[in-house]
């Protein structure tokens, strides 16, 4: 697949890196020589220095033969213009990164596809949505919803009190036959190795386990693992940037009590004007005394989305030490995901990863409706729509030649989520959620073409 990426910033470079690992033909365009130089020496891709809105630059990148054009520069207008030009010059599909979320809210009314933009993504909007989902499923450290919650991914670490620790998956299923969840991936404590669980896989204390749940499954999972799904009402947010603003606005509209800390005085006044139902405090969130003055111990959740990853992490640790049950930190360094649970931070948010997940479904073969990469695991969770021509159509799951390092987590049929076992028959129109290690994705894709 020939893919052109405009913008070698944090999102563009991350995308180029992930795609180059998959042997895609990548061209990266940017006006910054230094950013391109780093990408050129570290990745097996082609780089072009220049303005992505230049027609001559686009022609140099052979945009007319591209399967996908992704514009993710820091400038919204550049991304929109570049996508329009790329489409007119022959690119099959275009994706533009935007910061104005109104464009997403009114994309059908405006008709961006008529201009030549097939998809709009906002990493900031994706991050804000991820934060809200994490608050909704507060007992889990990693969550993702398919079809507005028909099926939900829930990740947690097994403690000694979990009912099925020491039991195999098969034995646990016999003990809890009416359970509405199924394990789809396990990472052993102290290991980076991801296991796709089978019937003889044993649950162990300290395992980081990812489950798929249907309706009611999240509550059952909490009871059986000794977790408590805390009712979140009082929220403190560190950082009044785009993510902090959108999160505060959306939460306050849903009835949450929200405080937001912003170190920039001018920005704090702007936030106070734009968010009349939010208490805006001009202060440095690293000030422990100030956090105590603002009754941080009475908060149900602390969300750190400032511009510095280390500050976000340290602020969350302070909040945790004051008794805050749910902490969420925005980080840029992917390596921090390995440390988050060991130091006590429940959820980490990464804009690069969220944007990449959103874009990757256009690269996967088969009718991929949604996908997400599992945090700190070498596995992907994909939602496929079954076509009449799909190899898996009209077959019982147990009769499908499914890769060993992949598993069906559930099926959405007519809007309802089902934990599908071996005797379940896949039909045309079903949406099937699959967890697969990276080496088996091509084998999975063949079943859904």
Coordinates of C-alpha atoms in Angstrom, one line a residue:
X1 CA 0.0 0.0 0.0
X2 CA 1.4 3.4 -1.0
X3 CA 0.8 6.0 1.8
X4 CA 1.9 9.6 1.9
X5 CA 2.0 11.4 5.3
X6 CA 2.2 15.2 5.4
X7 CA 3.7 16.3 8.7
X8 CA 6.7 14.8 10.5
X9 CA 5.6 15.9 14.0
X10 CA 4.8 13.6 16.8
X11 CA 1.7 12.1 15.2
X12 CA 3.1 11.9 11.7
X13 CA 6.4 10.4 12.8
X14 CA 4.6 7.8 15.0
X15 CA 2.4 6.8 12.1
X16 CA 5.3 6.5 9.7
X17 CA 7.2 4.4 12.2
X18 CA 4.3 2.0 12.8
X19 CA 3.5 1.7 9.1
X20 CA 7.1 1.2 8.0
X21 CA 7.3 -1.8 10.4
X22 CA 4.5 -3.4 8.3
X23 CA 6.5 -3.0 5.0
X24 CA 4.1 -0.3 3.7
X25 CA 5.5 2.1 1.1
X26 CA 5.7 5.4 3.0
X27 CA 6.5 8.9 1.9
X28 CA 6.9 11.6 4.6
X29 CA 6.6 15.3 3.7
X30 CA 7.6 18.2 6.0
X31 CA 9.1 21.7 5.7
X32 CA 11.3 21.0 8.7
X33 CA 14.7 19.6 7.7
X34 CA 15.6 18.5 11.2
X35 CA 12.4 16.4 11.7
X36 CA 12.8 14.8 8.3
X37 CA 16.5 14.1 8.9
X38 CA 15.6 12.1 12.1
X39 CA 12.9 10.1 10.3
X40 CA 15.2 9.5 7.3
X41 CA 17.9 8.0 9.5
X42 CA 15.7 6.0 11.8
X43 CA 13.0 4.6 9.4
X44 CA 12.9 2.8 6.1
X45 CA 10.8 5.4 4.3
X46 CA 11.2 8.1 1.6
X47 CA 11.3 11.8 2.8
X48 CA 10.6 14.9 0.9
X49 CA 11.3 18.4 2.2
X50 CA 8.7 20.9 1.2
X51 CA 5.2 22.4 1.7
X52 CA 2.5 19.7 1.5
X53 CA 0.2 22.3 -0.1
X54 CA 2.6 22.7 -3.0
X55 CA 1.3 21.0 -6.1
X56 CA 4.8 20.4 -7.4
X57 CA 5.8 18.7 -4.0
X58 CA 2.7 16.5 -4.2
X59 CA 3.6 15.5 -7.7
X60 CA 7.1 14.7 -6.6
X61 CA 5.7 12.4 -4.0
X62 CA 3.7 10.7 -6.8
X63 CA 0.4 11.4 -5.1
X64 CA -1.6 10.3 -8.1
X65 CA -0.6 6.7 -7.3
X66 CA -1.2 6.8 -3.6
X67 CA -3.7 4.7 -1.8
X68 CA -3.9 6.9 1.2
X69 CA -2.9 10.5 1.9
X70 CA -2.7 11.5 5.6
X71 CA -2.3 15.2 6.5
X72 CA -1.3 15.5 10.2
X73 CA 0.7 18.8 10.4
X74 CA 0.1 21.1 13.3
X75 CA -1.7 23.6 11.1
X76 CA -5.4 22.7 10.4
X77 CA -5.7 24.7 7.3
X78 CA -2.6 23.1 5.8
X79 CA -4.1 19.7 6.4
X80 CA -7.4 20.5 4.8
X81 CA -5.8 22.2 1.8
X82 CA -3.3 19.4 1.3
X83 CA -6.1 16.7 1.4
X84 CA -8.2 18.6 -1.1
X85 CA -5.3 19.0 -3.5
X86 CA -4.2 15.3 -3.0
X87 CA -7.7 14.1 -3.9
X88 CA -7.9 16.2 -7.0
X89 CA -4.5 14.9 -8.1
X90 CA -5.5 11.3 -7.8
X91 CA -5.1 10.0 -4.3
X92 CA -7.7 7.3 -3.5
X93 CA -8.4 8.3 0.1
X94 CA -7.5 11.3 2.3
X95 CA -7.5 11.9 6.0
X96 CA -7.0 15.3 7.6
X97 CA -6.1 16.1 11.2
X98 CA -8.1 19.0 12.6
X99 CA -8.3 20.9 15.9
X100 CA -11.7 22.5 15.4
X101 CA -14.1 19.8 16.6
X102 CA -17.0 21.6 15.0
X103 CA -15.8 20.2 11.7
X104 CA -16.4 16.7 13.0
X105 CA -19.8 17.5 14.5
X106 CA -21.1 19.0 11.2
X107 CA -19.1 16.9 8.7
X108 CA -22.1 15.4 7.1
X109 CA -24.0 18.7 6.9
X110 CA -21.0 20.5 5.4
X111 CA -20.1 17.5 3.1
X112 CA -16.3 17.4 3.4
X113 CA -16.2 14.4 1.0
X114 CA -17.4 16.7 -1.7
X115 CA -14.2 18.8 -1.2
X116 CA -12.0 15.7 -1.3
X117 CA -11.6 14.9 2.4
X118 CA -12.7 11.3 3.2
X119 CA -12.1 11.4 7.0
X120 CA -11.4 14.0 9.7
X121 CA -9.6 13.1 12.9
X122 CA -8.8 15.2 16.0
X123 CA -6.3 13.6 18.4
X124 CA -7.4 16.1 21.1
X125 CA -11.1 15.1 20.6
X126 CA -10.1 11.4 20.7
X127 CA -8.2 11.9 23.9
X128 CA -11.1 13.8 25.6
X129 CA -13.5 10.9 24.6
X130 CA -11.0 8.3 25.9
X131 CA -10.9 10.2 29.2
X132 CA -14.7 10.2 29.5
X133 CA -14.9 6.5 28.8
X134 CA -12.2 5.8 31.4
X135 CA -14.3 7.7 34.0
X136 CA -17.4 5.7 33.0
X137 CA -15.5 2.4 33.5
X138 CA -13.5 3.7 36.5
X139 CA -12.4 0.3 37.8
X140 CA -10.6 -0.6 34.6
X141 CA -7.2 0.6 33.4
X142 CA -7.9 0.3 29.7
X143 CA -11.3 0.5 28.0
X144 CA -12.7 0.8 24.5
X145 CA -16.3 0.6 23.3
X146 CA -17.7 -1.0 20.1
X147 CA -21.0 0.2 18.7
X148 CA -21.8 2.5 21.7
X149 CA -21.1 -0.1 24.3
X150 CA -22.7 -3.2 22.7
X151 CA -19.4 -4.8 23.4
X152 CA -16.7 -3.2 25.7
X153 CA -13.1 -4.0 26.1
X154 CA -12.0 -3.8 29.7
X155 CA -8.4 -4.3 31.0
X156 CA -7.4 -4.9 34.6
X157 CA -4.7 -6.4 36.8
X158 CA -5.7 -9.5 38.7
X159 CA -5.3 -9.3 42.5
X160 CA -5.2 -12.1 45.0
X161 CA -9.0 -11.6 45.6
X162 CA -10.0 -12.4 42.0
X163 CA -12.2 -15.5 42.1
X164 CA -10.6 -17.2 39.1
X165 CA -6.9 -16.7 40.0
X166 CA -5.3 -20.2 39.9
X167 CA -8.0 -21.6 37.6
X168 CA -7.8 -22.3 33.9
X169 CA -10.0 -20.4 31.5
X170 CA -12.0 -23.6 30.9
X171 CA -12.5 -24.2 34.6
X172 CA -13.5 -20.6 35.2
X173 CA -16.2 -20.9 32.5
X174 CA -17.7 -24.0 34.2
X175 CA -17.9 -22.3 37.6
X176 CA -19.4 -19.1 36.1
X177 CA -21.5 -20.4 33.2
X178 CA -23.7 -17.3 32.8
X179 CA -20.8 -14.8 32.6
X180 CA -21.0 -12.1 30.0
X181 CA -17.3 -11.6 29.5
X182 CA -14.4 -13.5 27.9
X183 CA -10.6 -13.0 28.3
X184 CA -8.9 -12.1 25.0
X185 CA -5.3 -11.2 26.0
X186 CA -3.0 -11.7 29.0
X187 CA 0.3 -10.2 29.9
X188 CA 2.1 -11.9 32.7
X189 CA 3.4 -9.8 35.6
X190 CA 7.0 -8.6 34.8
X191 CA 6.8 -9.8 31.2
X192 CA 6.3 -8.1 27.8
X193 CA 5.0 -11.3 26.3
X194 CA 1.3 -11.3 25.2
X195 CA -0.7 -14.5 25.5
X196 CA -3.9 -15.1 23.6
X197 CA -5.7 -17.3 26.2
X198 CA -7.0 -20.8 25.4
X199 CA -9.0 -23.2 27.5
X200 CA -5.9 -24.5 29.4
X201 CA -4.5 -21.0 30.1
X202 CA -4.2 -20.4 33.9
X203 CA -5.1 -17.0 35.4
X204 CA -2.3 -15.8 37.7
X205 CA -2.1 -13.1 40.3
X206 CA -0.6 -9.9 38.8
X207 CA -1.8 -10.8 35.3
X208 CA -2.8 -7.8 33.2
X209 CA -5.9 -9.3 31.5
X210 CA -8.0 -7.7 28.7
X211 CA -11.6 -8.9 28.5
X212 CA -14.5 -8.4 26.1
X213 CA -17.8 -7.8 27.9
X214 CA -21.4 -7.7 26.7
X215 CA -24.2 -5.9 28.6
X216 CA -23.8 -6.4 32.3
X217 CA -20.4 -8.0 31.9
X218 CA -18.4 -5.1 33.4
X219 CA -20.4 -5.3 36.7
X220 CA -19.9 -9.1 36.9
X221 CA -16.2 -8.6 36.2
X222 CA -15.9 -6.1 39.0
X223 CA -17.6 -8.5 41.5
X224 CA -15.4 -11.5 40.6
X225 CA -12.1 -9.6 40.6
X226 CA -12.8 -7.6 43.8
X227 CA -12.8 -4.3 41.9
X228 CA -15.1 -1.4 42.7
X229 CA -16.6 0.7 39.9
X230 CA -16.4 4.1 41.7
X231 CA -19.2 6.6 41.0
X232 CA -17.3 9.6 39.7
X233 CA -18.8 13.0 40.5
X234 CA -16.0 15.4 41.6
X235 CA -13.2 15.9 39.0
X236 CA -10.0 18.0 39.0
X237 CA -8.2 18.7 35.7
X238 CA -4.7 19.8 35.4
X239 CA -4.1 21.8 32.2
X240 CA -6.4 24.0 30.2
X241 CA -5.3 23.2 26.7
X242 CA -7.6 21.8 24.1
X243 CA -7.9 18.4 25.8
X244 CA -8.5 19.9 29.2
X245 CA -11.0 22.4 27.9
X246 CA -13.0 19.9 25.9
X247 CA -13.0 17.4 28.8
X248 CA -14.1 20.1 31.3
X249 CA -16.8 21.3 29.0
X250 CA -18.2 17.9 28.3
X251 CA -18.1 16.7 31.9
X252 CA -19.7 19.8 33.3
X253 CA -22.5 19.5 30.7
X254 CA -23.1 16.0 32.0
X255 CA -23.5 17.2 35.6
X256 CA -20.0 16.6 37.0
X257 CA -18.4 19.0 39.5
X258 CA -15.3 20.1 37.7
X259 CA -12.2 22.2 38.8
X260 CA -9.5 23.0 36.3
X261 CA -6.0 24.2 37.1
X262 CA -4.2 26.4 34.5
X263 CA -0.8 28.0 35.1
X264 CA -1.1 30.6 32.3
X265 CA -3.0 33.6 33.7
X266 CA -4.5 34.8 30.4
X267 CA -5.6 31.3 29.4
X268 CA -7.2 30.8 32.8
X269 CA -9.3 33.9 32.3
X270 CA -10.4 32.7 28.9
X271 CA -11.4 29.4 30.3
X272 CA -13.4 31.1 33.1
X273 CA -15.3 33.0 30.4
X274 CA -15.9 30.0 28.2
X275 CA -16.7 27.5 31.0
X276 CA -19.2 29.3 33.4
X277 CA -20.1 26.0 35.2
X278 CA -16.4 25.1 35.8
X279 CA -14.3 26.4 38.7
X280 CA -11.1 27.7 37.0
X281 CA -8.0 28.2 39.2
X282 CA -4.9 30.0 38.1
X283 CA -2.1 28.0 39.6
X284 CA 0.7 25.5 39.1
X285 CA -0.7 22.0 39.6
X286 CA 2.6 20.8 40.9
X287 CA 2.1 22.9 44.1
X288 CA 1.1 20.3 46.7
X289 CA -0.1 22.8 49.2
X290 CA -2.4 24.4 46.7
X291 CA -3.8 21.0 45.7
X292 CA -4.6 20.4 49.4
X293 CA -6.2 23.8 49.7
X294 CA -8.4 22.9 46.8
X295 CA -9.5 19.7 48.6
X296 CA -7.9 17.3 46.3
X297 CA -8.6 14.5 48.8
X298 CA -12.3 15.0 48.1
X299 CA -11.9 14.4 44.4
X300 CA -13.1 11.2 42.8
X301 CA -10.8 11.6 39.8
X302 CA -7.7 13.6 38.9
X303 CA -6.9 14.2 35.2
X304 CA -3.5 15.6 34.2
X305 CA -3.4 16.8 30.6
X306 CA -0.8 19.5 30.7
X307 CA 2.0 19.9 28.2
X308 CA 4.6 18.0 30.1
X309 CA 4.3 14.2 30.5
X310 CA 6.5 14.0 33.6
X311 CA 4.5 16.8 35.3
X312 CA 1.3 14.9 34.5
X313 CA 2.6 11.7 36.0
X314 CA 4.0 13.3 39.1
X315 CA 0.8 15.2 39.7
X316 CA -1.2 12.0 39.4
X317 CA 1.1 10.4 41.9
X318 CA 0.5 13.2 44.4
X319 CA -3.3 12.9 43.8
X320 CA -3.0 9.2 44.4
X321 CA -1.2 9.8 47.7
X322 CA -4.0 12.0 48.8
X323 CA -6.6 9.3 48.3
X324 CA -7.9 10.1 44.8
X325 CA -9.3 6.8 43.4
X326 CA -9.0 7.4 39.7
X327 CA -6.0 9.1 38.1
X328 CA -5.5 9.7 34.3
X329 CA -2.3 11.2 32.8
X330 CA -1.6 12.4 29.3
X331 CA 1.8 11.2 28.1
X332 CA 3.9 11.5 24.9
X333 CA 6.5 8.8 25.7
X334 CA 5.1 5.4 24.8
X335 CA 7.6 3.8 27.2
X336 CA 5.7 5.2 30.2
X337 CA 2.9 2.7 29.5
X338 CA 5.2 0.0 30.9
X339 CA 5.5 1.8 34.2
X340 CA 2.0 3.2 34.7
X341 CA 0.4 0.3 36.6
X342 CA 3.5 -0.4 38.7
X343 CA 3.5 3.2 40.0
X344 CA -0.2 3.3 40.6
X345 CA -1.6 5.4 37.8
X346 CA -4.7 3.7 36.4
X347 CA -4.9 5.2 32.9
X348 CA -2.5 6.7 30.5
X349 CA -3.6 8.6 27.4
X350 CA -1.5 9.1 24.3
X351 CA -2.6 11.2 21.4
X352 CA -0.3 9.6 18.9
X353 CA -1.6 6.1 19.7
X354 CA -5.2 7.2 19.5
X355 CA -4.7 8.9 16.2
X356 CA -2.8 5.9 14.8
X357 CA -5.6 3.5 16.0
X358 CA -8.2 5.7 14.2
X359 CA -6.2 5.7 11.0
X360 CA -5.0 2.1 11.0
X361 CA -8.5 0.7 10.2
X362 CA -8.2 2.2 6.7
X363 CA -5.0 0.2 6.2
X364 CA -6.2 -3.2 7.4
X365 CA -7.8 -5.4 4.7
X366 CA -11.4 -6.5 5.0
X367 CA -14.3 -4.4 6.2
X368 CA -12.7 -3.0 9.3
X369 CA -15.2 -0.8 11.2
X370 CA -13.0 0.0 14.3
X371 CA -9.7 -0.9 15.8
X372 CA -7.5 -0.2 18.7
X373 CA -4.0 -1.4 19.7
X374 CA -3.8 -2.9 23.2
X375 CA -1.7 -0.7 25.5
X376 CA 1.7 -2.2 26.1
X377 CA 0.8 -5.4 24.2
X378 CA 1.8 -6.5 20.7
X379 CA -1.8 -7.1 19.8
X380 CA -4.7 -5.4 18.0
X381 CA -8.4 -5.4 18.6
X382 CA -10.3 -5.2 15.3
X383 CA -14.0 -5.0 14.5
X384 CA -14.8 -6.6 11.1
X385 CA -18.1 -6.4 9.2
X386 CA -18.9 -9.8 7.7
X387 CA -19.8 -9.8 3.9
X388 CA -21.5 -12.5 2.0
X389 CA -18.2 -13.3 0.3
X390 CA -16.3 -13.5 3.6
X391 CA -14.7 -16.9 4.2
X392 CA -16.1 -16.9 7.8
X393 CA -19.7 -16.2 6.7
X394 CA -22.3 -18.9 7.5
X395 CA -19.8 -21.0 9.5
X396 CA -19.7 -22.1 13.1
X397 CA -16.8 -20.5 15.0
X398 CA -15.4 -23.9 16.0
X399 CA -15.2 -24.9 12.3
X400 CA -13.3 -21.8 11.2
X401 CA -9.6 -22.3 10.6
X402 CA -8.7 -19.4 12.9
X403 CA -5.0 -18.5 13.7
X404 CA -3.8 -19.8 17.0
X405 CA -2.6 -16.4 18.1
X406 CA -6.0 -14.7 17.5
X407 CA -9.4 -15.1 19.1
X408 CA -13.0 -13.9 18.6
X409 CA -14.0 -11.8 21.5
X410 CA -17.6 -11.2 20.6
X411 CA -20.2 -10.5 17.9
X412 CA -22.5 -7.6 17.4
X413 CA -25.8 -8.6 15.6
X414 CA -28.6 -6.2 15.1
X415 CA -27.0 -3.8 17.6
X416 CA -26.7 -6.4 20.4
X417 CA -23.4 -7.7 21.7
X418 CA -22.9 -11.4 22.2
X419 CA -20.1 -13.4 23.8
X420 CA -19.8 -15.9 20.9
X421 CA -18.5 -19.4 21.7
X422 CA -17.7 -22.3 19.3
X423 CA -21.3 -23.2 18.5
X424 CA -22.1 -19.6 17.3
X425 CA -22.8 -19.3 13.6
X426 CA -21.4 -16.2 11.9
X427 CA -23.9 -14.5 9.5
X428 CA -23.7 -11.7 6.8
X429 CA -23.9 -8.3 8.5
X430 CA -22.4 -9.5 11.8
X431 CA -19.7 -7.3 13.3
X432 CA -17.1 -9.5 14.7
X433 CA -14.5 -8.3 17.3
X434 CA -11.2 -10.1 17.0
X435 CA -8.0 -9.9 19.1
X436 CA -4.9 -10.8 17.3
X437 CA -1.2 -10.8 17.8
X438 CA 0.5 -8.7 15.1
X439 CA 2.0 -11.8 13.3
X440 CA -1.5 -13.3 12.7
X441 CA -3.3 -10.2 11.4
X442 CA -2.9 -11.1 7.8
X443 CA -4.4 -14.5 8.4
X444 CA -7.3 -12.9 10.2
X445 CA -7.9 -10.4 7.4
X446 CA -8.2 -13.2 4.8
X447 CA -11.3 -14.6 6.7
X448 CA -13.2 -11.3 6.3
X449 CA -12.4 -10.2 2.8

